[in-house]
CSV table of N, CA and C in Angstrom, one decimal:
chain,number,residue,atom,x,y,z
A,1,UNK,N,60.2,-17.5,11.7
A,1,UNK,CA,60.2,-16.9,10.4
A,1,UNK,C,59.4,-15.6,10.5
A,2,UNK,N,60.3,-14.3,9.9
A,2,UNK,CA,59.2,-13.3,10.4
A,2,UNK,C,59.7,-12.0,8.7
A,3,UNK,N,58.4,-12.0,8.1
A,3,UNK,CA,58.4,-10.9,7.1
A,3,UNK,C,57.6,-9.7,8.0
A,4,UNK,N,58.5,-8.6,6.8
A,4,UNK,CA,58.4,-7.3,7.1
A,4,UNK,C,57.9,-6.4,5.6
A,5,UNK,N,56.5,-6.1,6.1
A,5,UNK,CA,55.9,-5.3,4.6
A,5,UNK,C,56.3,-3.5,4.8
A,6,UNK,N,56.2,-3.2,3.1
A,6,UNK,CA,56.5,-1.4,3.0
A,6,UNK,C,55.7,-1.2,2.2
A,7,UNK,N,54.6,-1.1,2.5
A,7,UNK,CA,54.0,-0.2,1.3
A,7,UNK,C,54.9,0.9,0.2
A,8,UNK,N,55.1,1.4,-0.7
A,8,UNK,CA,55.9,1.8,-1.4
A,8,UNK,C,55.5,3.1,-2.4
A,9,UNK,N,53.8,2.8,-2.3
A,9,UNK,CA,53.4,4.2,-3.2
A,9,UNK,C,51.9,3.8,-2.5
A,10,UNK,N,50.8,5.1,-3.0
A,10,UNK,CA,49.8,5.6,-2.5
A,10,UNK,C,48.9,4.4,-3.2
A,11,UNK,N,49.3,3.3,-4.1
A,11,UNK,CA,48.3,2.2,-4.1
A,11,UNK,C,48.2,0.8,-3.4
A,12,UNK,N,48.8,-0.4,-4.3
A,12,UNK,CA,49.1,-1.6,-3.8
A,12,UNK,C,50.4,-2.2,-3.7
A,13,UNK,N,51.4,-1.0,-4.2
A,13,UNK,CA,52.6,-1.9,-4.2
A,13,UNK,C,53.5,-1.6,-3.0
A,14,UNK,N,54.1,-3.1,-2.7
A,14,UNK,CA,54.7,-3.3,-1.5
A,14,UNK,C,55.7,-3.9,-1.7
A,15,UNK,N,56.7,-3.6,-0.8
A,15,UNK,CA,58.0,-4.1,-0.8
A,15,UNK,C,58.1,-5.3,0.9
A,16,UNK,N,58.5,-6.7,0.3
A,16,UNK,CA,58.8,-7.3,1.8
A,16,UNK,C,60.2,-7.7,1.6
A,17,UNK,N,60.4,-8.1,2.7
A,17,UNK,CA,61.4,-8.5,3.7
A,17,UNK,C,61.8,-9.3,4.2
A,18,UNK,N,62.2,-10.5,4.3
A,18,UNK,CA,62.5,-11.7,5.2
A,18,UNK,C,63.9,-10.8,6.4
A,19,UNK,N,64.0,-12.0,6.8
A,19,UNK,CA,64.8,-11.5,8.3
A,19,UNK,C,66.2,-11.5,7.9
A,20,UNK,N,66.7,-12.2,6.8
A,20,UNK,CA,67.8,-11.9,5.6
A,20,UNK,C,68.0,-11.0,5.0
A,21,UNK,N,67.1,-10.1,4.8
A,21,UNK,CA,67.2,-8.9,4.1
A,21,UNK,C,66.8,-9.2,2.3
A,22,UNK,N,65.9,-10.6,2.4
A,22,UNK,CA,66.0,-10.0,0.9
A,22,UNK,C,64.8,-9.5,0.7
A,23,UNK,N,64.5,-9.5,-0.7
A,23,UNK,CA,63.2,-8.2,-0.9
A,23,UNK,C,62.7,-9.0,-2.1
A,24,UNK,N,61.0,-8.6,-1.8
A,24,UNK,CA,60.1,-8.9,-2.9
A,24,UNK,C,58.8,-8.4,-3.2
A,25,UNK,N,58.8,-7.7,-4.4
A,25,UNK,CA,57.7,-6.6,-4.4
A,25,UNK,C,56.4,-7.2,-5.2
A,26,UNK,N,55.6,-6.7,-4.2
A,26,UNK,CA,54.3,-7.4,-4.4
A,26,UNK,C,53.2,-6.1,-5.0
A,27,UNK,N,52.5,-6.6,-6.0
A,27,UNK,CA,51.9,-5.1,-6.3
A,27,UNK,C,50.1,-6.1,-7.3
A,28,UNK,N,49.4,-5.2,-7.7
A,28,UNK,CA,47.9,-5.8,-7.7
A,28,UNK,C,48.4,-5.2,-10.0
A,29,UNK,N,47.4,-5.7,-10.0
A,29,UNK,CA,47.5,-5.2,-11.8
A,29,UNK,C,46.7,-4.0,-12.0
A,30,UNK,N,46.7,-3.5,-12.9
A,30,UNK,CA,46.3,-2.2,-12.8
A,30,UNK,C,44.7,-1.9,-12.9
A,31,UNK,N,43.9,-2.9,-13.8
A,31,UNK,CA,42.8,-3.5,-13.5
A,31,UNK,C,42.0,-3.4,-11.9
A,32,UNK,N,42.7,-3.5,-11.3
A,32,UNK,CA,42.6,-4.1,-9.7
A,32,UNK,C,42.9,-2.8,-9.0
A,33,UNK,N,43.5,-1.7,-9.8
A,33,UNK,CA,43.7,-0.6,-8.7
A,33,UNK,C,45.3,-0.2,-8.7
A,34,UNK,N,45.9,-1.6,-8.9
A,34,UNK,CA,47.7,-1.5,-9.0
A,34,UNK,C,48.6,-0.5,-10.3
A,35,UNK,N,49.4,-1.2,-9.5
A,35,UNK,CA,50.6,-0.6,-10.8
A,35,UNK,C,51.1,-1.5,-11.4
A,36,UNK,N,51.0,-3.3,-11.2
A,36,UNK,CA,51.7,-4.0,-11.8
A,36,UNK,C,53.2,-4.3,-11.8
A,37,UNK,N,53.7,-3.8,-10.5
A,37,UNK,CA,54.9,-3.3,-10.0
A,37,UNK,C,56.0,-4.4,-9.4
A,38,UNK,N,55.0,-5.7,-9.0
A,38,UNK,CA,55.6,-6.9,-8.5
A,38,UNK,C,54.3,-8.5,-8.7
A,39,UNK,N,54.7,-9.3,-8.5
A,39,UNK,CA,53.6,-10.5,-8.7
A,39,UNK,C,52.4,-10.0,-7.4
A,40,UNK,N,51.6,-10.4,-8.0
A,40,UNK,CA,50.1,-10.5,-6.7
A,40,UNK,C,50.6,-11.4,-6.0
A,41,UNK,N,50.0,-11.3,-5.0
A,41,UNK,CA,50.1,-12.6,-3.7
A,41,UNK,C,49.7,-13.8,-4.0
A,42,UNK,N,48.5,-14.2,-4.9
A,42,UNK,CA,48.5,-15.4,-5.3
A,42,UNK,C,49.4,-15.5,-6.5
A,43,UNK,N,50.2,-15.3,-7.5
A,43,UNK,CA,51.0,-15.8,-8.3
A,43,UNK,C,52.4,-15.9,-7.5
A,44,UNK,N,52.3,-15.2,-5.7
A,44,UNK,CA,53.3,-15.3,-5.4
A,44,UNK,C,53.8,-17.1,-4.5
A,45,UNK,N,52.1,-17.4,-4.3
A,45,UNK,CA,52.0,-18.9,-4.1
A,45,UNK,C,52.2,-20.1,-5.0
A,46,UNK,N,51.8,-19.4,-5.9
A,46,UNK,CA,52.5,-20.6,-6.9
A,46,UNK,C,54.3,-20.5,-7.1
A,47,UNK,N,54.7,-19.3,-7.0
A,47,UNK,CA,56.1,-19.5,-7.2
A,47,UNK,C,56.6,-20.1,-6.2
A,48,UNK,N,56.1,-20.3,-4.9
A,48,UNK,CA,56.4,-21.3,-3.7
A,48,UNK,C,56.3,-22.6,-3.8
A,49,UNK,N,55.0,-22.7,-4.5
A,49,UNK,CA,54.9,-24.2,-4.9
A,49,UNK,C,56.3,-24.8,-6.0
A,50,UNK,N,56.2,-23.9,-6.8
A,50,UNK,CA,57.9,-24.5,-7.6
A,50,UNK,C,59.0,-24.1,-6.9
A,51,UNK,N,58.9,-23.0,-6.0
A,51,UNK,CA,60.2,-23.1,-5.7
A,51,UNK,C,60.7,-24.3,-4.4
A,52,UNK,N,59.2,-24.7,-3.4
A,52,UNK,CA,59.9,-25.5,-2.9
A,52,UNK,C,60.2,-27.0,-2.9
A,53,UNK,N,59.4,-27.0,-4.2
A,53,UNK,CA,59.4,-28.7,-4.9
A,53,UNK,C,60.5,-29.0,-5.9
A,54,UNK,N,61.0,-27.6,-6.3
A,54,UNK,CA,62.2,-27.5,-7.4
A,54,UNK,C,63.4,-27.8,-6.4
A,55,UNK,N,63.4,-27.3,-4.9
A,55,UNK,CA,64.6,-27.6,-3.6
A,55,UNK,C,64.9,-28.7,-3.7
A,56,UNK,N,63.8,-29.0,-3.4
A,56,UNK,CA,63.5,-31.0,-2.8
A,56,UNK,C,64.1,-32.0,-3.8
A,57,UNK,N,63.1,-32.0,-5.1
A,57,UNK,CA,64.1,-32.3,-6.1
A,57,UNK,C,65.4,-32.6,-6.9
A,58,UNK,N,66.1,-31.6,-6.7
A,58,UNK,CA,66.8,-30.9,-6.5
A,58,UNK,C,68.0,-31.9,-5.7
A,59,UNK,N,67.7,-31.3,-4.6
A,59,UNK,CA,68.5,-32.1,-3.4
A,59,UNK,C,68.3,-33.7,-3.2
A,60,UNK,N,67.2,-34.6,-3.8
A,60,UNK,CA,66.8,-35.8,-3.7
A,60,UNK,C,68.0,-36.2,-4.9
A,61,UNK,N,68.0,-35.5,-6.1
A,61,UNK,CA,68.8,-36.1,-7.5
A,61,UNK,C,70.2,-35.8,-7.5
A,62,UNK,N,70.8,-35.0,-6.4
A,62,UNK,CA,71.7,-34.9,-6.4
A,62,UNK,C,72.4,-35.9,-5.6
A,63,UNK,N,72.0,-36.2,-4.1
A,63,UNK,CA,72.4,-37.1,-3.4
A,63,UNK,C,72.5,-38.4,-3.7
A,64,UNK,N,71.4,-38.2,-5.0
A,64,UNK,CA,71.5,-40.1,-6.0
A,64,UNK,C,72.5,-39.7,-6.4
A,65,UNK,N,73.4,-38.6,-7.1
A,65,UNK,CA,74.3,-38.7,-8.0
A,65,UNK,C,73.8,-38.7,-9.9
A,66,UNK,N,72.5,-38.1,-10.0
A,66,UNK,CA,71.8,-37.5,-10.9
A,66,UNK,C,72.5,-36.0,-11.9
A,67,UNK,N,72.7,-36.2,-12.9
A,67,UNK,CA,73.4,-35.2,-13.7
A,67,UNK,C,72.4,-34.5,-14.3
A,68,UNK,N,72.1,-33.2,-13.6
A,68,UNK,CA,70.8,-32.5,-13.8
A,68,UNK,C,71.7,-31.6,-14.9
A,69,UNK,N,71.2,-31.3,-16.4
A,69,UNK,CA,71.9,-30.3,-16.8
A,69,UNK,C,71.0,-29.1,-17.2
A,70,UNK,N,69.7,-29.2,-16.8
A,70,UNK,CA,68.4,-28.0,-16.9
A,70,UNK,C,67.2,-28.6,-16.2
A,71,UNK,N,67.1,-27.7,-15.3
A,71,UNK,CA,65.4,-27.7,-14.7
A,71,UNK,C,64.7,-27.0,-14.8
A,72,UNK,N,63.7,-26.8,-14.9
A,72,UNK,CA,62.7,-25.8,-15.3
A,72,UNK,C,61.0,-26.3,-14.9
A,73,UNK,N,60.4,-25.9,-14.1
A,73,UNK,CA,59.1,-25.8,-14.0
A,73,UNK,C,57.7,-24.8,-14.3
A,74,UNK,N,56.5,-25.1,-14.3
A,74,UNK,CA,55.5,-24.6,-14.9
A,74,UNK,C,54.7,-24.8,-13.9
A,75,UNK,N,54.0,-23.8,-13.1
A,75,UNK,CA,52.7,-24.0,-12.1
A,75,UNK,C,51.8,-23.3,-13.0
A,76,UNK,N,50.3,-24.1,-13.0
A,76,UNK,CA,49.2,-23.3,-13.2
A,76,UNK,C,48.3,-23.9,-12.1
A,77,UNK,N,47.3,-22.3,-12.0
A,77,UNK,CA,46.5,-22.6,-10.4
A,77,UNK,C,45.2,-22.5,-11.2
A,78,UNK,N,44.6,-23.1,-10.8
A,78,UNK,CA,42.8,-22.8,-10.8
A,78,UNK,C,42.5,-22.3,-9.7
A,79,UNK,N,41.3,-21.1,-9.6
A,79,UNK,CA,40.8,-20.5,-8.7
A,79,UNK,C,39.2,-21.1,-8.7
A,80,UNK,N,38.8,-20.7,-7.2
A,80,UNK,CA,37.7,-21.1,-7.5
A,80,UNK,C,36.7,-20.2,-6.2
A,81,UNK,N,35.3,-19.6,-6.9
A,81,UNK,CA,35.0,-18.5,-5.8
A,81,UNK,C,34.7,-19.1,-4.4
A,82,UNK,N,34.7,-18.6,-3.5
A,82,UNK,CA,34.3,-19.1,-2.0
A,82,UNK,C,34.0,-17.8,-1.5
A,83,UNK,N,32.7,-17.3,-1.7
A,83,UNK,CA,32.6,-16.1,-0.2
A,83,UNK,C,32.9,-15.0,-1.2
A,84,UNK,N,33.9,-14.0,-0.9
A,84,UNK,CA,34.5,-13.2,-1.5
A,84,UNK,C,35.8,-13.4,-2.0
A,85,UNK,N,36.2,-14.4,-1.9
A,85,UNK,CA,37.8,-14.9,-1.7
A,85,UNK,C,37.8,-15.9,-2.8
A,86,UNK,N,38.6,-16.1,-3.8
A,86,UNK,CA,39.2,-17.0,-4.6
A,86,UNK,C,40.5,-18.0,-4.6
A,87,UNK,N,40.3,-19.0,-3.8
A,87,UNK,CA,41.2,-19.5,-3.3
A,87,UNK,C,41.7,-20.6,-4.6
A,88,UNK,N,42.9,-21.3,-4.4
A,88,UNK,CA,43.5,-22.1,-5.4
A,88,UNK,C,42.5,-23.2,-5.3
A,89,UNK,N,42.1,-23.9,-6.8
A,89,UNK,CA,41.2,-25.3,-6.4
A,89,UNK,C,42.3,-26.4,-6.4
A,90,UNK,N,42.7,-26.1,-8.0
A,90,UNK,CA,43.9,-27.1,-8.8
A,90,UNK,C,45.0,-26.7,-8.6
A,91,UNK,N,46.3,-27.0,-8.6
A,91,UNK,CA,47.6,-27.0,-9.0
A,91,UNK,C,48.2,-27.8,-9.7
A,92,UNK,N,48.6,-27.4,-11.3
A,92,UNK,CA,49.6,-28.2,-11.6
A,92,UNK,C,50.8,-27.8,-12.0
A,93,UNK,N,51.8,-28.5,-11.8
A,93,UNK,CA,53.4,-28.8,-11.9
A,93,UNK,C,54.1,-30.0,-12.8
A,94,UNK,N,54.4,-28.8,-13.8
A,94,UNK,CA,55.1,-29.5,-14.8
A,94,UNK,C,56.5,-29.7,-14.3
A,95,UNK,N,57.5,-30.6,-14.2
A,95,UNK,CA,58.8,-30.1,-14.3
A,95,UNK,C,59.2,-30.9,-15.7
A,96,UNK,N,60.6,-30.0,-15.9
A,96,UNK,CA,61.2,-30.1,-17.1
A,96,UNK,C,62.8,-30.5,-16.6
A,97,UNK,N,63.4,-31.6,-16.7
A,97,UNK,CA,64.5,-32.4,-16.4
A,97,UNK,C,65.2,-32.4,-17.5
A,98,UNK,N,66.7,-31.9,-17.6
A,98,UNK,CA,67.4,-32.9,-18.4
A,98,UNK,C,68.6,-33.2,-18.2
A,99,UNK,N,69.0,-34.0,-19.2
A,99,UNK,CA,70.5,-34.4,-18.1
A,99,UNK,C,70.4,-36.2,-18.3
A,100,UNK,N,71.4,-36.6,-17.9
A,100,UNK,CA,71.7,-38.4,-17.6
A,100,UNK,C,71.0,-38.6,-16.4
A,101,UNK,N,69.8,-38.5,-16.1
A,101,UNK,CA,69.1,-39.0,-14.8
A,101,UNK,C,67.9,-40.2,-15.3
A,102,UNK,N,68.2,-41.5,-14.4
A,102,UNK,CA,67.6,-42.2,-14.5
A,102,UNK,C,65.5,-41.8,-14.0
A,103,UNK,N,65.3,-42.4,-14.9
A,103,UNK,CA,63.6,-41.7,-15.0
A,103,UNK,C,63.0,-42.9,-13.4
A,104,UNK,N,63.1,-43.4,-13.2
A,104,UNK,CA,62.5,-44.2,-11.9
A,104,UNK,C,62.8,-42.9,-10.8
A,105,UNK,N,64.4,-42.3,-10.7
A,105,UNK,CA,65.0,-41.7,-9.7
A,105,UNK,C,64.3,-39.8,-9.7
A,106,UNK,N,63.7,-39.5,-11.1
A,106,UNK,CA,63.0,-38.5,-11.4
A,106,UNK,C,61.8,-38.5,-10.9
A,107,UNK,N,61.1,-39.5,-11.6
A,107,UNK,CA,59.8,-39.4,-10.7
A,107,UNK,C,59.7,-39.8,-9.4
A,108,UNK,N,60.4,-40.9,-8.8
A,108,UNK,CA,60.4,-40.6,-7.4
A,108,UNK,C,60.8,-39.4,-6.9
A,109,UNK,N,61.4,-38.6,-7.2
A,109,UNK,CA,61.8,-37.7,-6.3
A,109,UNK,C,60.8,-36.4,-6.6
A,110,UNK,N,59.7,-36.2,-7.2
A,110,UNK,CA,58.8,-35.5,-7.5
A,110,UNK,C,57.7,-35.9,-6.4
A,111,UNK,N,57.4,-37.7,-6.5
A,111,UNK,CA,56.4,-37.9,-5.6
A,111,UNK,C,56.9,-37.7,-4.5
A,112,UNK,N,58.0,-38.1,-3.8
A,112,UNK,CA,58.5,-37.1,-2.5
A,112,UNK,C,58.7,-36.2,-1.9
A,113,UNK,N,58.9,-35.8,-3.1
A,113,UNK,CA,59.0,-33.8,-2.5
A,113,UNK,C,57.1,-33.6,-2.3
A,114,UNK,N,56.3,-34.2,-3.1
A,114,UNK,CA,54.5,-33.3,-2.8
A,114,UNK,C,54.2,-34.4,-1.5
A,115,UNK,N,54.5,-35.4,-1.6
A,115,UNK,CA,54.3,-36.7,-0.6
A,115,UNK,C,54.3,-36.0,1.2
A,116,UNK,N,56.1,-35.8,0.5
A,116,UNK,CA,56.5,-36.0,2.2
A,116,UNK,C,57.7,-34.8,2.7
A,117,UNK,N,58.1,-33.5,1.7
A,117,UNK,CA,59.1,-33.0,1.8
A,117,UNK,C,58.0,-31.5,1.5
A,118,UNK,N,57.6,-30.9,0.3
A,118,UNK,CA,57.1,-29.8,0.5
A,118,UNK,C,56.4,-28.8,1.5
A,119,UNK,N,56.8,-28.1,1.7
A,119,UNK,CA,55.8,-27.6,3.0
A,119,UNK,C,54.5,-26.8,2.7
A,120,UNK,N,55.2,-26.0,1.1
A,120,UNK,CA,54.3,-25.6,0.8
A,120,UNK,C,53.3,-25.9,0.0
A,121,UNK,N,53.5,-27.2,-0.7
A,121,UNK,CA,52.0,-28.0,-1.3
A,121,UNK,C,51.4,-28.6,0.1
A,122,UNK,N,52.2,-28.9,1.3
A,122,UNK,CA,51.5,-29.5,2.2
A,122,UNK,C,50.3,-28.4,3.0
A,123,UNK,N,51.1,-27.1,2.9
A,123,UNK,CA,50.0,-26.3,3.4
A,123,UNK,C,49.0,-26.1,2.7
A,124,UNK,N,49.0,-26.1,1.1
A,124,UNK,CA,47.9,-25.8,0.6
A,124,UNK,C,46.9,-27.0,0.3
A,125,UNK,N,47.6,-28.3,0.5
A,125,UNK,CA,46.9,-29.4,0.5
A,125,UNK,C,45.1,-29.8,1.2
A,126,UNK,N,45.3,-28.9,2.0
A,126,UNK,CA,43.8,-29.2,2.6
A,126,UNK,C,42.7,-28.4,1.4
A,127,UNK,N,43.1,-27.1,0.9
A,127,UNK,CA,42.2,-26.6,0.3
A,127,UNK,C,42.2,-26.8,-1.4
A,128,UNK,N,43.3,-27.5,-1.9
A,128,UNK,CA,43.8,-27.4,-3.3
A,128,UNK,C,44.5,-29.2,-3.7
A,129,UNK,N,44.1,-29.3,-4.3
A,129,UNK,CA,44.4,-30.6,-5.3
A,129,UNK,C,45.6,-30.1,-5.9
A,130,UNK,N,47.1,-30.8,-5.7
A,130,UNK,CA,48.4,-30.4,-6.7
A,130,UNK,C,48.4,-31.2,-7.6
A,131,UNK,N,48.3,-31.9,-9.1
A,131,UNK,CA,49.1,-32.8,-10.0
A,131,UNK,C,50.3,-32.3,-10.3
A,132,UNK,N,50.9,-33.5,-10.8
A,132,UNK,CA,52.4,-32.9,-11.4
A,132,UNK,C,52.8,-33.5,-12.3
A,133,UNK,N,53.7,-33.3,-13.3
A,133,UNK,CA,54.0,-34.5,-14.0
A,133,UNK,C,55.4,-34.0,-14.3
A,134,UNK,N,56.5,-35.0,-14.9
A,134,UNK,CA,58.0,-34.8,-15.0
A,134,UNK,C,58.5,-35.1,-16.4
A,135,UNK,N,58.7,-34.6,-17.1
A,135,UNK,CA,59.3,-34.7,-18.8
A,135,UNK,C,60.9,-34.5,-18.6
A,136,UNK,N,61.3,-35.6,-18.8
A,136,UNK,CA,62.6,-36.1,-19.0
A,136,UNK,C,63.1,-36.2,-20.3
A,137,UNK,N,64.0,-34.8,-20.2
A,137,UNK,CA,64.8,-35.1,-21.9
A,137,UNK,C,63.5,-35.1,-22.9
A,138,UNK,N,62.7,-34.5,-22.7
A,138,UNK,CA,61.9,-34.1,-23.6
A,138,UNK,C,60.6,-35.3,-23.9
A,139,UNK,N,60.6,-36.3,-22.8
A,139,UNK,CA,59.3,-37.4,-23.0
A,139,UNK,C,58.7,-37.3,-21.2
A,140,UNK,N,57.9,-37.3,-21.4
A,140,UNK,CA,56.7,-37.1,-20.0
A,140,UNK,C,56.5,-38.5,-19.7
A,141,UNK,N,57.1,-39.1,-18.4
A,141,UNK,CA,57.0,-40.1,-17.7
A,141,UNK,C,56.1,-40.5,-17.2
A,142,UNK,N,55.3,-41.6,-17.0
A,142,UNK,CA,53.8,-42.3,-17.1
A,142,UNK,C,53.6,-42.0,-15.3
């Protein structure tokens, strides 16, 4: 796996690259020196944390034969200072399910994907605590 960064103007914003060609612009807030131009690098880890637990899911409820007819997720991170670096403490992940999917087959496939399938809660797992929880059709499962 190999990214490719472009700086793009005389501050913080950058344009990357995967080895597919697609593109994602990373830029700081204006606060910070930026232009506000693309997500910071840490909001860009939480969108990993949903996007790779939204896959997993995803592909776990389908192969049951689960009638997903909206997904939707919510990451919020806690930071916490170390040194000069503010790394994630907390993670949580809401997902939002709906559809004729049986709620046993929902929540399992949530605790599978952070358990044993995510790569990217697994990587942040040494330094950050994930919760999650799953609302089905509009009721949040125990």
């Amino acid at each position: 796996m190999k990214i490719t960064l472009n700086r793009v103007n005389d501050n913080f914003h950058f344009e990357l690259k995967n080895e597919r060609g697609h593109l994602v612009n990373v830029d700081s807030r204006p606060e910070f020196g930026g232009d506000d131009k693309g997500a910071s690098p840490m909001e860009l880890v939480l969108m990993g944390v949903a996007g790779c637990s939204a896959i997993d899911m995803i592909s776990i409820l389908k192969k049951q034969r689960q009638g997903i007819t909206s997904f939707k997720a919510e990451v919020e991170g806690e930071r916490v200072q170390v040194g000069e670096a503010k790394p994630f403490k907390d993670i949580t992940v809401v997902f939002f399910l709906e559809g004729p999917i049986n709620e046993e087959k929902a929540a399992r496939a949530a605790q599978l994907s952070f358990e044993k399938y995510c790569s990217v809660s697994k990587t942040l797992e040494p330094t950050a605590t994930i919760h999650y929880k799953v609302v089905l059709n509009g009721v949040e499962l125990a």
